[in-house]
mmCIF file of C-alpha atoms and ligand atoms in Angstrom:
data_model
loop_
_atom_site.group_PDB
_atom_site.id
_atom_site.type_symbol
_atom_site.label_atom_id
_atom_site.label_comp_id
_atom_site.label_asym_id
_atom_site.label_seq_id
_atom_site.Cartn_x
_atom_site.Cartn_y
_atom_site.Cartn_z
ATOM 1 C CA UNK Y 1 0.033 -0.171 0.373
ATOM 2 C CA UNK Y 2 1.529 3.836 -1.103
ATOM 3 C CA UNK Y 3 1.967 5.564 1.876
ATOM 4 C CA UNK Y 4 0.735 9.337 1.543
ATOM 5 C CA UNK Y 5 1.789 11.970 4.160
ATOM 6 C CA UNK Y 6 -0.948 14.000 5.460
ATOM 7 C CA UNK Y 7 -0.204 17.232 7.049
ATOM 8 C CA UNK Y 8 -2.418 18.462 8.951
ATOM 9 C CA UNK Y 9 -4.711 14.809 8.989
ATOM 10 C CA UNK Y 10 -5.904 14.946 12.572
ATOM 11 C CA UNK Y 11 -7.773 18.048 11.409
ATOM 12 C CA UNK Y 12 -11.321 19.006 10.407
ATOM 13 C CA UNK Y 13 -10.698 18.289 6.288
ATOM 14 C CA UNK Y 14 -7.289 15.940 7.247
ATOM 15 C CA UNK Y 15 -9.137 13.824 8.890
ATOM 16 C CA UNK Y 16 -12.151 13.313 6.432
ATOM 17 C CA UNK Y 17 -8.762 13.052 3.781
ATOM 18 C CA UNK Y 18 -7.453 10.104 5.382
ATOM 19 C CA UNK Y 19 -10.666 7.966 5.727
ATOM 20 C CA UNK Y 20 -11.083 8.682 1.892
ATOM 21 C CA UNK Y 21 -7.266 7.579 1.195
ATOM 22 C CA UNK Y 22 -7.886 4.427 3.645
ATOM 23 C CA UNK Y 23 -10.792 3.322 1.287
ATOM 24 C CA UNK Y 24 -8.980 4.488 -2.064
ATOM 25 C CA UNK Y 25 -6.209 2.006 -0.887
ATOM 26 C CA UNK Y 26 -3.607 4.160 0.121
ATOM 27 C CA UNK Y 27 -2.057 4.378 4.017
ATOM 28 C CA UNK Y 28 -2.451 7.838 4.956
ATOM 29 C CA UNK Y 29 0.262 8.927 7.305
ATOM 30 C CA UNK Y 30 -0.405 11.612 9.527
ATOM 31 C CA UNK Y 31 1.136 14.847 10.278
ATOM 32 C CA UNK Y 32 0.381 17.030 12.736
ATOM 33 C CA UNK Y 33 1.406 19.041 15.560
ATOM 34 C CA UNK Y 34 -1.584 19.231 17.687
ATOM 35 C CA UNK Y 35 -2.324 22.434 17.614
ATOM 36 C CA UNK Y 36 -5.517 22.880 16.360
ATOM 37 C CA UNK Y 37 -6.537 18.710 15.786
ATOM 38 C CA UNK Y 38 -6.976 16.139 17.598
ATOM 39 C CA UNK Y 39 -5.672 12.618 17.907
ATOM 40 C CA UNK Y 40 -8.505 11.231 18.106
ATOM 41 C CA UNK Y 41 -9.352 11.873 14.850
ATOM 42 C CA UNK Y 42 -5.957 9.728 13.320
ATOM 43 C CA UNK Y 43 -8.273 6.817 12.837
ATOM 44 C CA UNK Y 44 -7.233 5.483 9.410
ATOM 45 C CA UNK Y 45 -3.515 5.369 9.606
ATOM 46 C CA UNK Y 46 -0.250 6.202 11.065
ATOM 47 C CA UNK Y 47 0.469 9.363 13.717
ATOM 48 C CA UNK Y 48 3.104 11.166 13.828
ATOM 49 C CA UNK Y 49 3.231 14.421 15.649
ATOM 50 C CA UNK Y 50 5.535 17.013 14.250
ATOM 51 C CA UNK Y 51 5.820 20.255 13.475
ATOM 52 C CA UNK Y 52 5.571 22.315 9.884
ATOM 53 C CA UNK Y 53 8.768 23.801 11.088
ATOM 54 C CA UNK Y 54 10.787 20.939 11.989
ATOM 55 C CA UNK Y 55 13.133 19.975 9.161
ATOM 56 C CA UNK Y 56 14.911 17.670 11.485
ATOM 57 C CA UNK Y 57 11.317 15.501 12.462
ATOM 58 C CA UNK Y 58 10.336 16.012 8.799
ATOM 59 C CA UNK Y 59 13.607 14.296 7.506
ATOM 60 C CA UNK Y 60 12.661 11.466 9.789
ATOM 61 C CA UNK Y 61 9.141 11.029 8.651
ATOM 62 C CA UNK Y 62 9.666 11.089 5.285
ATOM 63 C CA UNK Y 63 13.085 8.572 5.625
ATOM 64 C CA UNK Y 64 10.514 5.717 7.270
ATOM 65 C CA UNK Y 65 8.073 5.959 5.093
ATOM 66 C CA UNK Y 66 8.638 7.259 1.535
ATOM 67 C CA UNK Y 67 5.642 8.822 1.174
ATOM 68 C CA UNK Y 68 4.508 8.806 -2.764
ATOM 69 C CA UNK Y 69 2.813 12.227 -2.366
ATOM 70 C CA UNK Y 70 1.863 14.280 0.023
ATOM 71 C CA UNK Y 71 -1.283 15.982 0.790
ATOM 72 C CA UNK Y 72 -0.938 19.351 2.391
ATOM 73 C CA UNK Y 73 -3.669 20.577 5.162
ATOM 74 C CA UNK Y 74 -1.578 21.248 7.888
ATOM 75 C CA UNK Y 75 -2.416 25.556 7.738
ATOM 76 C CA UNK Y 76 -4.150 28.125 10.400
ATOM 77 C CA UNK Y 77 -7.235 28.721 8.720
ATOM 78 C CA UNK Y 78 -9.192 31.815 10.385
ATOM 79 C CA UNK Y 79 -9.659 34.833 8.467
ATOM 80 C CA UNK Y 80 -10.351 37.332 11.548
ATOM 81 C CA UNK Y 81 -7.179 35.811 13.271
ATOM 82 C CA UNK Y 82 -4.921 36.368 10.442
ATOM 83 C CA UNK Y 83 -5.537 39.941 10.319
ATOM 84 C CA UNK Y 84 -5.072 40.577 14.049
ATOM 85 C CA UNK Y 85 -1.771 38.221 13.809
ATOM 86 C CA UNK Y 86 -0.131 37.943 10.619
ATOM 87 C CA UNK Y 87 3.530 36.866 11.575
ATOM 88 C CA UNK Y 88 1.819 33.636 13.067
ATOM 89 C CA UNK Y 89 0.085 33.318 9.406
ATOM 90 C CA UNK Y 90 3.182 33.929 7.777
ATOM 91 C CA UNK Y 91 5.592 32.013 9.919
ATOM 92 C CA UNK Y 92 3.286 28.888 10.154
ATOM 93 C CA UNK Y 93 1.360 28.864 6.784
ATOM 94 C CA UNK Y 94 3.874 29.890 4.847
ATOM 95 C CA UNK Y 95 7.418 29.308 6.721
ATOM 96 C CA UNK Y 96 6.288 25.806 7.618
ATOM 97 C CA UNK Y 97 5.405 25.102 4.316
ATOM 98 C CA UNK Y 98 8.607 26.186 2.621
ATOM 99 C CA UNK Y 99 10.469 24.052 4.944
ATOM 100 C CA UNK Y 100 8.252 21.198 4.762
ATOM 101 C CA UNK Y 101 8.040 21.313 0.518
ATOM 102 C CA UNK Y 102 12.272 21.716 1.033
ATOM 103 C CA UNK Y 103 12.335 18.387 2.909
ATOM 104 C CA UNK Y 104 10.034 16.833 0.736
ATOM 105 C CA UNK Y 105 12.439 17.939 -2.537
ATOM 106 C CA UNK Y 106 15.420 16.352 -0.449
ATOM 107 C CA UNK Y 107 13.548 13.221 -0.061
ATOM 108 C CA UNK Y 108 12.743 12.795 -3.562
ATOM 109 C CA UNK Y 109 9.077 13.152 -3.059
ATOM 110 C CA UNK Y 110 7.800 15.006 -5.712
ATOM 111 C CA UNK Y 111 4.009 15.325 -5.990
ATOM 112 C CA UNK Y 112 1.777 17.345 -4.100
ATOM 113 C CA UNK Y 113 -1.754 18.262 -3.113
ATOM 114 C CA UNK Y 114 -2.416 21.241 -1.668
ATOM 115 C CA UNK Y 115 -4.993 22.772 0.269
ATOM 116 C CA UNK Y 116 -5.446 26.213 -1.085
ATOM 117 C CA UNK Y 117 -8.369 29.183 -0.666
ATOM 118 C CA UNK Y 118 -10.291 30.808 -2.838
ATOM 119 C CA UNK Y 119 -9.077 33.811 -0.252
ATOM 120 C CA UNK Y 120 -6.407 33.762 -2.745
ATOM 121 C CA UNK Y 121 -8.827 35.824 -4.936
ATOM 122 C CA UNK Y 122 -9.711 38.347 -2.672
ATOM 123 C CA UNK Y 123 -12.362 40.990 -3.055
ATOM 124 C CA UNK Y 124 -13.706 40.591 -6.537
ATOM 125 C CA UNK Y 125 -17.512 41.812 -6.915
ATOM 126 C CA UNK Y 126 -19.238 41.151 -9.943
ATOM 127 C CA UNK Y 127 -15.736 38.657 -11.218
ATOM 128 C CA UNK Y 128 -16.395 35.134 -12.172
ATOM 129 C CA UNK Y 129 -13.606 33.321 -10.336
ATOM 130 C CA UNK Y 130 -12.221 30.418 -11.974
ATOM 131 C CA UNK Y 131 -8.663 29.454 -12.112
ATOM 132 C CA UNK Y 132 -7.577 31.958 -14.280
ATOM 133 C CA UNK Y 133 -8.745 35.328 -11.961
ATOM 134 C CA UNK Y 134 -6.253 37.176 -10.716
ATOM 135 C CA UNK Y 135 -5.212 36.675 -7.289
ATOM 136 C CA UNK Y 136 -5.273 39.309 -4.745
ATOM 137 C CA UNK Y 137 -5.762 38.388 -1.269
ATOM 138 C CA UNK Y 138 -7.008 40.911 1.562
ATOM 139 C CA UNK Y 139 -6.401 38.929 4.254
ATOM 140 C CA UNK Y 140 -3.192 37.920 5.588
ATOM 141 C CA UNK Y 141 -4.135 34.084 5.151
ATOM 142 C CA UNK Y 142 -5.180 34.372 1.626
ATOM 143 C CA UNK Y 143 -1.971 36.677 1.482
ATOM 144 C CA UNK Y 144 0.300 33.402 2.972
ATOM 145 C CA UNK Y 145 -1.582 30.859 0.744
ATOM 146 C CA UNK Y 146 -1.102 32.555 -2.459
ATOM 147 C CA UNK Y 147 2.551 32.535 -1.597
ATOM 148 C CA UNK Y 148 2.469 28.645 -1.050
ATOM 149 C CA UNK Y 149 1.147 28.093 -4.659
ATOM 150 C CA UNK Y 150 3.773 30.471 -5.535
ATOM 151 C CA UNK Y 151 6.587 27.579 -3.949
ATOM 152 C CA UNK Y 152 5.517 25.182 -5.212
ATOM 153 C CA UNK Y 153 5.521 26.582 -9.202
ATOM 154 C CA UNK Y 154 8.786 27.802 -8.254
ATOM 155 C CA UNK Y 155 9.976 24.343 -6.957
ATOM 156 C CA UNK Y 156 8.815 23.072 -9.836
ATOM 157 C CA UNK Y 157 10.689 24.250 -12.120
ATOM 158 C CA UNK Y 158 13.868 23.808 -9.853
ATOM 159 C CA UNK Y 159 13.101 20.507 -8.537
ATOM 160 C CA UNK Y 160 10.038 18.781 -10.604
ATOM 161 C CA UNK Y 161 7.555 18.875 -8.224
ATOM 162 C CA UNK Y 162 4.399 18.268 -9.267
ATOM 163 C CA UNK Y 163 1.000 19.704 -7.391
ATOM 164 C CA UNK Y 164 -2.390 19.733 -7.739
ATOM 165 C CA UNK Y 165 -3.626 23.078 -6.311
ATOM 166 C CA UNK Y 166 -6.991 23.006 -5.032
ATOM 167 C CA UNK Y 167 -8.534 26.646 -3.842
ATOM 168 C CA UNK Y 168 -11.740 25.520 -1.508
ATOM 169 C CA UNK Y 169 -14.335 27.994 -1.234
ATOM 170 C CA UNK Y 170 -16.300 27.417 1.950
ATOM 171 C CA UNK Y 171 -16.202 23.743 3.771
ATOM 172 C CA UNK Y 172 -19.022 22.476 5.862
ATOM 173 C CA UNK Y 173 -20.734 19.055 7.031
ATOM 174 C CA UNK Y 174 -19.001 15.552 8.125
ATOM 175 C CA UNK Y 175 -18.474 11.806 7.776
ATOM 176 C CA UNK Y 176 -22.028 10.831 7.109
ATOM 177 C CA UNK Y 177 -21.201 7.529 9.132
ATOM 178 C CA UNK Y 178 -20.727 10.153 11.904
ATOM 179 C CA UNK Y 179 -16.642 9.210 12.468
ATOM 180 C CA UNK Y 180 -15.063 11.903 11.960
ATOM 181 C CA UNK Y 181 -16.445 15.632 12.009
ATOM 182 C CA UNK Y 182 -15.723 19.595 12.517
ATOM 183 C CA UNK Y 183 -14.701 20.728 15.479
ATOM 184 C CA UNK Y 184 -12.628 23.692 16.387
ATOM 185 C CA UNK Y 185 -11.488 25.125 19.545
ATOM 186 C CA UNK Y 186 -12.057 28.341 19.644
ATOM 187 C CA UNK Y 187 -14.790 27.262 16.886
ATOM 188 C CA UNK Y 188 -15.364 30.382 14.002
ATOM 189 C CA UNK Y 189 -16.917 28.762 11.236
ATOM 190 C CA UNK Y 190 -20.526 29.620 10.787
ATOM 191 C CA UNK Y 191 -22.416 26.393 10.241
ATOM 192 C CA UNK Y 192 -20.594 25.162 13.487
ATOM 193 C CA UNK Y 193 -21.491 28.448 15.285
ATOM 194 C CA UNK Y 194 -25.223 28.464 14.258
ATOM 195 C CA UNK Y 195 -25.723 24.814 15.647
ATOM 196 C CA UNK Y 196 -24.263 25.922 18.901
ATOM 197 C CA UNK Y 197 -26.867 28.934 19.291
ATOM 198 C CA UNK Y 198 -29.073 26.505 18.181
ATOM 199 C CA UNK Y 199 -28.938 24.267 20.620
ATOM 200 C CA UNK Y 200 -27.920 26.534 22.948
ATOM 201 C CA UNK Y 201 -24.252 26.190 23.559
ATOM 202 C CA UNK Y 202 -23.498 29.481 23.185
ATOM 203 C CA UNK Y 203 -25.157 32.738 23.106
ATOM 204 C CA UNK Y 204 -26.712 34.538 20.298
ATOM 205 C CA UNK Y 205 -25.102 34.054 17.059
ATOM 206 C CA UNK Y 206 -23.857 38.101 15.599
ATOM 207 C CA UNK Y 207 -23.988 38.320 11.939
ATOM 208 C CA UNK Y 208 -20.901 39.879 11.208
ATOM 209 C CA UNK Y 209 -22.110 42.635 9.008
ATOM 210 C CA UNK Y 210 -25.621 43.542 7.437
ATOM 211 C CA UNK Y 211 -24.684 46.326 4.753
ATOM 212 C CA UNK Y 212 -23.215 44.135 1.941
ATOM 213 C CA UNK Y 213 -23.604 44.615 -0.995
ATOM 214 C CA UNK Y 214 -26.141 41.456 -1.330
ATOM 215 C CA UNK Y 215 -29.330 41.056 -1.384
ATOM 216 C CA UNK Y 216 -30.188 40.172 2.282
ATOM 217 C CA UNK Y 217 -27.110 42.529 3.733
ATOM 218 C CA UNK Y 218 -25.028 39.731 4.409
ATOM 219 C CA UNK Y 219 -21.865 38.330 3.084
ATOM 220 C CA UNK Y 220 -22.195 35.176 0.028
ATOM 221 C CA UNK Y 221 -20.034 32.254 0.202
ATOM 222 C CA UNK Y 222 -20.483 28.860 -2.083
ATOM 223 C CA UNK Y 223 -20.418 25.607 0.668
ATOM 224 C CA UNK Y 224 -18.659 22.844 -0.430
ATOM 225 C CA UNK Y 225 -19.714 19.447 1.804
ATOM 226 C CA UNK Y 226 -16.109 18.103 3.070
ATOM 227 C CA UNK Y 227 -16.700 14.109 1.765
ATOM 228 C CA UNK Y 228 -16.955 15.497 -1.890
ATOM 229 C CA UNK Y 229 -14.333 17.821 -1.255
ATOM 230 C CA UNK Y 230 -12.065 15.048 -0.276
ATOM 231 C CA UNK Y 231 -13.351 13.481 -2.897
ATOM 232 C CA UNK Y 232 -11.489 15.626 -5.296
ATOM 233 C CA UNK Y 233 -8.118 15.282 -3.509
ATOM 234 C CA UNK Y 234 -8.403 11.569 -4.587
ATOM 235 C CA UNK Y 235 -8.819 12.052 -7.902
ATOM 236 C CA UNK Y 236 -6.267 15.116 -7.783
ATOM 237 C CA UNK Y 237 -3.585 11.941 -6.189
ATOM 238 C CA UNK Y 238 -4.376 10.083 -9.389
ATOM 239 C CA UNK Y 239 -4.073 13.128 -12.100
ATOM 240 C CA UNK Y 240 -0.105 13.340 -10.311
ATOM 241 C CA UNK Y 241 0.122 9.868 -10.201
ATOM 242 C CA UNK Y 242 -0.431 9.135 -14.147
ATOM 243 C CA UNK Y 243 1.964 12.102 -14.955
ATOM 244 C CA UNK Y 244 -0.767 14.927 -15.867
ATOM 245 C CA UNK Y 245 1.329 17.644 -14.750
ATOM 246 C CA UNK Y 246 0.590 20.746 -12.226
ATOM 247 C CA UNK Y 247 -3.018 22.200 -12.537
ATOM 248 C CA UNK Y 248 -4.570 24.306 -9.887
ATOM 249 C CA UNK Y 249 -8.432 24.108 -9.800
ATOM 250 C CA UNK Y 250 -11.356 25.925 -7.514
ATOM 251 C CA UNK Y 251 -13.513 23.340 -5.082
ATOM 252 C CA UNK Y 252 -16.753 25.135 -5.228
ATOM 253 C CA UNK Y 253 -20.321 24.345 -6.130
ATOM 254 C CA UNK Y 254 -21.509 27.494 -7.586
ATOM 255 C CA UNK Y 255 -23.891 28.529 -5.623
ATOM 256 C CA UNK Y 256 -23.964 31.382 -3.324
ATOM 257 C CA UNK Y 257 -25.811 31.357 0.214
ATOM 258 C CA UNK Y 258 -26.048 34.835 2.254
ATOM 259 C CA UNK Y 259 -25.337 34.293 6.066
ATOM 260 C CA UNK Y 260 -29.120 34.324 6.630
ATOM 261 C CA UNK Y 261 -29.657 32.166 4.121
ATOM 262 C CA UNK Y 262 -27.475 29.740 5.636
ATOM 263 C CA UNK Y 263 -29.685 30.633 8.922
ATOM 264 C CA UNK Y 264 -32.820 30.058 7.490
ATOM 265 C CA UNK Y 265 -31.709 26.553 6.010
ATOM 266 C CA UNK Y 266 -30.317 25.550 9.257
ATOM 267 C CA UNK Y 267 -33.417 26.224 10.878
ATOM 268 C CA UNK Y 268 -35.263 24.611 8.609
ATOM 269 C CA UNK Y 269 -32.677 21.362 9.025
ATOM 270 C CA UNK Y 270 -33.187 20.959 12.839
ATOM 271 C CA UNK Y 271 -36.816 22.386 13.217
ATOM 272 C CA UNK Y 272 -35.491 24.704 15.880
ATOM 273 C CA UNK Y 273 -34.493 28.900 15.405
ATOM 274 C CA UNK Y 274 -31.362 30.458 15.344
ATOM 275 C CA UNK Y 275 -31.053 32.960 18.181
ATOM 276 C CA UNK Y 276 -28.610 35.458 16.510
ATOM 277 C CA UNK Y 277 -27.887 39.380 16.761
ATOM 278 C CA UNK Y 278 -26.401 41.573 14.520
ATOM 279 C CA UNK Y 279 -22.982 43.198 14.261
ATOM 280 C CA UNK Y 280 -20.419 44.783 12.935
ATOM 281 C CA UNK Y 281 -18.447 43.834 9.780
ATOM 282 C CA UNK Y 282 -15.216 41.471 10.263
ATOM 283 C CA UNK Y 283 -12.053 42.478 9.409
ATOM 284 C CA UNK Y 284 -10.956 40.662 6.051
ATOM 285 C CA UNK Y 285 -13.912 39.532 5.047
ATOM 286 C CA UNK Y 286 -14.792 39.723 1.602
ATOM 287 C CA UNK Y 287 -18.441 40.305 0.068
ATOM 288 C CA UNK Y 288 -19.248 37.515 -2.140
ATOM 289 C CA UNK Y 289 -17.261 34.094 -2.869
ATOM 290 C CA UNK Y 290 -18.431 32.254 -5.430
ATOM 291 C CA UNK Y 291 -17.025 29.689 -7.583
ATOM 292 C CA UNK Y 292 -17.347 30.202 -11.613
ATOM 293 C CA UNK Y 293 -15.679 27.348 -12.776
ATOM 294 C CA UNK Y 294 -16.144 23.382 -13.666
ATOM 295 C CA UNK Y 295 -12.636 22.709 -14.132
ATOM 296 C CA UNK Y 296 -12.838 20.482 -12.201
ATOM 297 C CA UNK Y 297 -15.816 18.414 -12.957
ATOM 298 C CA UNK Y 298 -14.444 18.867 -16.675
ATOM 299 C CA UNK Y 299 -11.066 17.590 -16.081
ATOM 300 C CA UNK Y 300 -10.796 15.832 -13.299
ATOM 301 C CA UNK Y 301 -14.251 14.066 -13.148
ATOM 302 C CA UNK Y 302 -15.370 15.580 -10.058
ATOM 303 C CA UNK Y 303 -19.259 14.830 -9.237
ATOM 304 C CA UNK Y 304 -20.342 16.667 -5.519
ATOM 305 C CA UNK Y 305 -22.812 14.238 -4.162
ATOM 306 C CA UNK Y 306 -23.637 15.741 -0.742
ATOM 307 C CA UNK Y 307 -22.901 19.399 -1.348
ATOM 308 C CA UNK Y 308 -26.730 20.938 -0.614
ATOM 309 C CA UNK Y 309 -26.982 23.050 2.334
ATOM 310 C CA UNK Y 310 -29.417 20.628 3.563
ATOM 311 C CA UNK Y 311 -27.020 17.455 3.795
ATOM 312 C CA UNK Y 312 -23.847 20.036 5.207
ATOM 313 C CA UNK Y 313 -26.512 21.208 7.678
ATOM 314 C CA UNK Y 314 -28.120 17.875 8.696
ATOM 315 C CA UNK Y 315 -24.279 15.811 8.509
ATOM 316 C CA UNK Y 316 -23.060 18.577 10.551
ATOM 317 C CA UNK Y 317 -26.027 17.999 12.980
ATOM 318 C CA UNK Y 318 -25.888 14.665 13.270
ATOM 319 C CA UNK Y 319 -21.891 15.233 13.937
ATOM 320 C CA UNK Y 320 -22.922 18.067 16.379
ATOM 321 C CA UNK Y 321 -25.354 16.412 18.965
ATOM 322 C CA UNK Y 322 -22.549 13.194 18.690
ATOM 323 C CA UNK Y 323 -20.551 14.120 20.753
ATOM 324 C CA UNK Y 324 -16.713 15.631 20.116
ATOM 325 C CA UNK Y 325 -13.355 14.335 20.263
ATOM 326 C CA UNK Y 326 -11.821 14.148 24.138
ATOM 327 C CA UNK Y 327 -9.392 17.027 24.764
HETATM 328 N N1 UFG B 401 -20.157 35.212 10.303
HETATM 329 C C1 UFG B 401 -20.961 35.397 10.654
HETATM 330 N N2 UFG B 401 -20.790 35.301 12.213
HETATM 331 C C2 UFG B 401 -20.186 34.413 12.693
HETATM 332 C C3 UFG B 401 -19.244 33.682 11.627
HETATM 333 C C4 UFG B 401 -18.899 33.702 10.366
HETATM 334 O O1 UFG B 401 -21.820 36.110 10.510
HETATM 335 O O2 UFG B 401 -20.406 34.364 13.596
HETATM 336 C C5 UFG B 401 -20.055 35.085 8.692
HETATM 337 C C6 UFG B 401 -18.599 35.044 8.183
HETATM 338 O O3 UFG B 401 -18.651 36.956 8.088
HETATM 339 C C7 UFG B 401 -18.914 35.315 6.959
HETATM 340 C C8 UFG B 401 -19.686 33.953 6.336
HETATM 341 O O4 UFG B 401 -20.231 33.877 7.751
HETATM 342 O O5 UFG B 401 -19.491 36.153 5.995
HETATM 343 C C9 UFG B 401 -18.644 32.707 6.704
HETATM 344 O O6 UFG B 401 -17.779 32.841 7.883
HETATM 345 P P1 UFG B 401 -17.085 31.513 8.079
HETATM 346 O O7 UFG B 401 -15.892 32.244 9.442
HETATM 347 O O8 UFG B 401 -17.345 29.968 8.120
HETATM 348 O O9 UFG B 401 -15.457 31.338 6.805
HETATM 349 P P2 UFG B 401 -14.756 32.317 5.962
HETATM 350 O O10 UFG B 401 -15.529 32.630 4.708
HETATM 351 O O11 UFG B 401 -14.203 33.707 6.642
HETATM 352 O O12 UFG B 401 -13.700 31.334 5.889
HETATM 353 C C10 UFG B 401 -13.869 30.085 5.415
HETATM 354 C C11 UFG B 401 -12.708 29.560 5.491
HETATM 355 C C12 UFG B 401 -10.851 29.718 5.380
HETATM 356 C C13 UFG B 401 -11.054 29.619 3.958
HETATM 357 C C14 UFG B 401 -13.056 30.762 3.136
HETATM 358 C C15 UFG B 401 -13.089 30.776 1.738
HETATM 359 O O13 UFG B 401 -12.571 29.572 7.573
HETATM 360 O O14 UFG B 401 -9.739 29.178 5.628
HETATM 361 O O15 UFG B 401 -13.503 30.242 3.914
HETATM 362 O O16 UFG B 401 -14.720 31.829 2.307
HETATM 363 F F1 UFG B 401 -10.333 30.198 3.380
#
């Protein structure tokens, strides 16, 4: 069985990727520092604790497993926090990725599937965000991810690294079998916060800004189910194994939902009202991020199956009610 090094395999998306990799016949080796991940989420392959910035530890892990590819999820990913503490994002995301890429290149591991973001596009009103769109991030998180895309391209030219770059839109939902799900500490993402507010785990949800230039004044996002997202990663890995070369793909559905629409849908699915209040805008938020491309469908054959808001909220709600990872 081929080993795949999964950085951030103890996190939300990484753990779902490990499950999908295992089902596809690979051995996912999780490399995670457990700063935002959970050891209990590592269920589908070996666990190696380590930091992206620790080159010696990375060398050890590459030598022990000789992975045929890296799936690189490990990152700090809060847009709001990145505006308060940009240094953390540049050091951990950009610096950590540079260390990882250099370690991979030195070990002769030349395939990367990289978790990038639509936040690299920035705020481009009324522009269809396809893979050719100019990347003008408006927050440090997006800027750090764009820098990693550039690194992969440079190491492609210098060391033959081949990369499939996935620019995620907003990832939501949970494993429908209930083995793993989303749990951030602190939680900042809209759907889990809505579910917390619904069942009284926290106070009312604050809507960050009601004066955006959108039909109901709240931000619009394109939500994609985590299981569909990781399915694309398996296709991306096979793309590289088949020698098809470096390529960037958006992962979104092309449908945009406002914060209020997500709240309404959550109330419908759970049958409970969402306690909420209105607050000011959050620094770094784009007005509208909706994927305008079908490249992943056309070229990878990606077919999202669970990416309706109903499925995403229902799966997240089931996970939410089942109890979370031990601390
Ligand atoms: N929101 C609220 N109240 C909250 C939390 C969020 O109104 O308490 C709003 C945000 O302002 C935003 C929307 O809900 O308009 C979604 O916010 P999230 O924090 O759930 O997600 P973001 O869009 O900020 O960021 C997420 C990921 C990033 C990724 C980005 C792409 O965290 O990694 O999606 O849009 F890059």
